[in-house]
Coordinates of C-alpha atoms and ligand atoms in Angstrom, one line a residue:
M9 CA 0.0 0.0 0.0
H10 CA 2.0 3.0 -1.3
E11 CA -0.5 5.4 0.3
L12 CA 1.3 4.9 3.6
G13 CA 4.5 6.6 2.3
L14 CA 2.6 9.3 0.5
T15 CA 0.6 10.1 3.6
Q16 CA 3.8 10.3 5.6
H17 CA 5.1 12.7 3.1
L18 CA 2.0 14.9 3.2
I19 CA 2.2 14.9 7.0
E20 CA 5.9 15.9 6.9
I21 CA 5.0 18.8 4.6
A22 CA 2.2 20.0 6.8
E23 CA 4.4 19.7 9.9
R24 CA 7.1 21.8 8.3
V25 CA 4.5 24.5 7.4
A26 CA 3.2 24.5 10.9
R27 CA 6.7 24.8 12.4
E28 CA 7.6 27.6 10.1
N29 CA 4.5 29.4 11.5
G30 CA 5.5 28.7 15.0
A31 CA 2.5 26.5 15.6
T32 CA 2.5 23.6 18.2
Q33 CA -0.7 22.0 17.0
V34 CA -2.3 21.5 13.6
R35 CA -6.0 21.7 13.5
A36 CA -6.8 20.8 10.0
V37 CA -5.0 19.9 6.8
K38 CA -6.5 20.2 3.3
V39 CA -5.1 17.9 0.7
E40 CA -5.9 17.8 -3.1
I41 CA -6.0 14.3 -4.6
G42 CA -6.5 14.0 -8.3
A43 CA -8.4 11.2 -9.9
L44 CA -5.3 10.2 -11.9
A45 CA -2.9 10.4 -9.0
G46 CA -3.2 6.7 -8.4
V47 CA -4.1 7.2 -4.8
V48 CA -7.2 5.9 -3.0
P49 CA -8.5 8.8 -0.8
E50 CA -10.0 6.3 1.7
S51 CA -6.6 4.8 2.2
V52 CA -5.0 8.2 2.7
E53 CA -7.6 8.9 5.4
F54 CA -6.9 5.6 7.1
C55 CA -3.1 6.1 6.9
F56 CA -3.5 9.7 8.2
D57 CA -4.9 8.5 11.5
V58 CA -2.0 6.1 12.0
C59 CA 0.8 8.3 10.7
S60 CA -0.2 11.5 12.4
R61 CA 0.2 10.0 15.9
G62 CA 3.0 11.6 17.8
T63 CA 3.2 14.5 15.3
L64 CA 1.9 18.0 15.3
L65 CA -1.0 16.7 13.3
E66 CA -2.3 14.2 15.9
G67 CA -6.0 14.7 16.3
S68 CA -6.3 17.1 13.4
R69 CA -8.9 17.0 10.7
L70 CA -8.0 15.8 7.2
E71 CA -10.0 17.4 4.4
I72 CA -9.6 15.8 1.0
L73 CA -10.5 17.7 -2.1
F74 CA -11.0 15.3 -4.9
I75 CA -9.9 16.7 -8.3
P76 CA -11.6 15.0 -11.3
G77 CA -9.5 14.0 -14.3
R78 CA -9.6 16.0 -17.5
G79 CA -7.9 15.3 -20.7
R80 CA -7.5 16.5 -24.3
C81 CA -7.2 14.5 -27.4
Y82 CA -4.1 15.3 -29.5
D83 CA -5.9 14.1 -32.6
C84 CA -9.3 15.9 -32.5
Q85 CA -8.6 18.4 -29.7
A86 CA -11.8 17.3 -27.8
E87 CA -11.7 17.6 -24.0
C88 CA -13.1 14.8 -21.9
T89 CA -13.3 13.4 -18.4
L90 CA -10.5 11.1 -17.6
D91 CA -10.2 8.3 -15.1
T92 CA -7.4 5.8 -14.7
Y93 CA -9.2 3.4 -17.1
T94 CA -9.7 5.9 -19.9
V95 CA -7.3 5.1 -22.7
T96 CA -9.1 6.3 -25.8
C97 CA -10.7 9.6 -26.8
P98 CA -14.5 9.3 -26.5
E99 CA -15.0 11.5 -29.6
C100 CA -12.7 9.9 -32.2
G101 CA -11.3 6.8 -30.5
G102 CA -7.7 8.1 -30.7
F103 CA -5.1 6.9 -28.2
S104 CA -3.3 10.1 -27.8
L105 CA -4.7 11.8 -24.7
E106 CA -3.0 14.6 -22.9
R107 CA -3.7 14.7 -19.2
L108 CA -4.7 18.2 -18.2
Q109 CA -5.9 17.8 -14.7
G110 CA -6.1 15.0 -12.1
K111 CA -2.5 14.2 -11.2
E112 CA -2.6 16.5 -8.1
L113 CA -1.4 15.2 -4.8
R114 CA -0.5 18.1 -2.5
V115 CA -1.1 19.9 0.7
V116 CA -3.1 23.1 -0.1
E117 CA -3.9 24.4 3.3
V118 CA -2.7 23.9 6.9
E119 CA -4.8 25.3 9.7
V120 CA -2.8 25.7 12.9
D121 CA -3.3 26.9 16.5
Ligands
LIG216 ZN1 -10.1 12.6 -30.2

């Protein structure tokens, strides 16, 4: 389960932000997770509880913003919704899809005391 390492990484980032702001306790963390990031939000939530113990984030609230996947076809320029299973353009059937949005995996906000 690679979400464990990723969640630890997100917690490290949030802790650093909190320390830089002189905080001793994090109240909430907002994280963006894209549909194409290859991460299961529920797993991140689960890992967050475990990984945040003993850190500034212990007991804090995790808010996940889910970013849907968007793509554009190189062949016909049509834009479409993408998920990890989309391999062809729904308009022309082409295989050349550019991923525009949905790879996000980042801390966007840290609320501290
Ligand atoms: Zn197309």
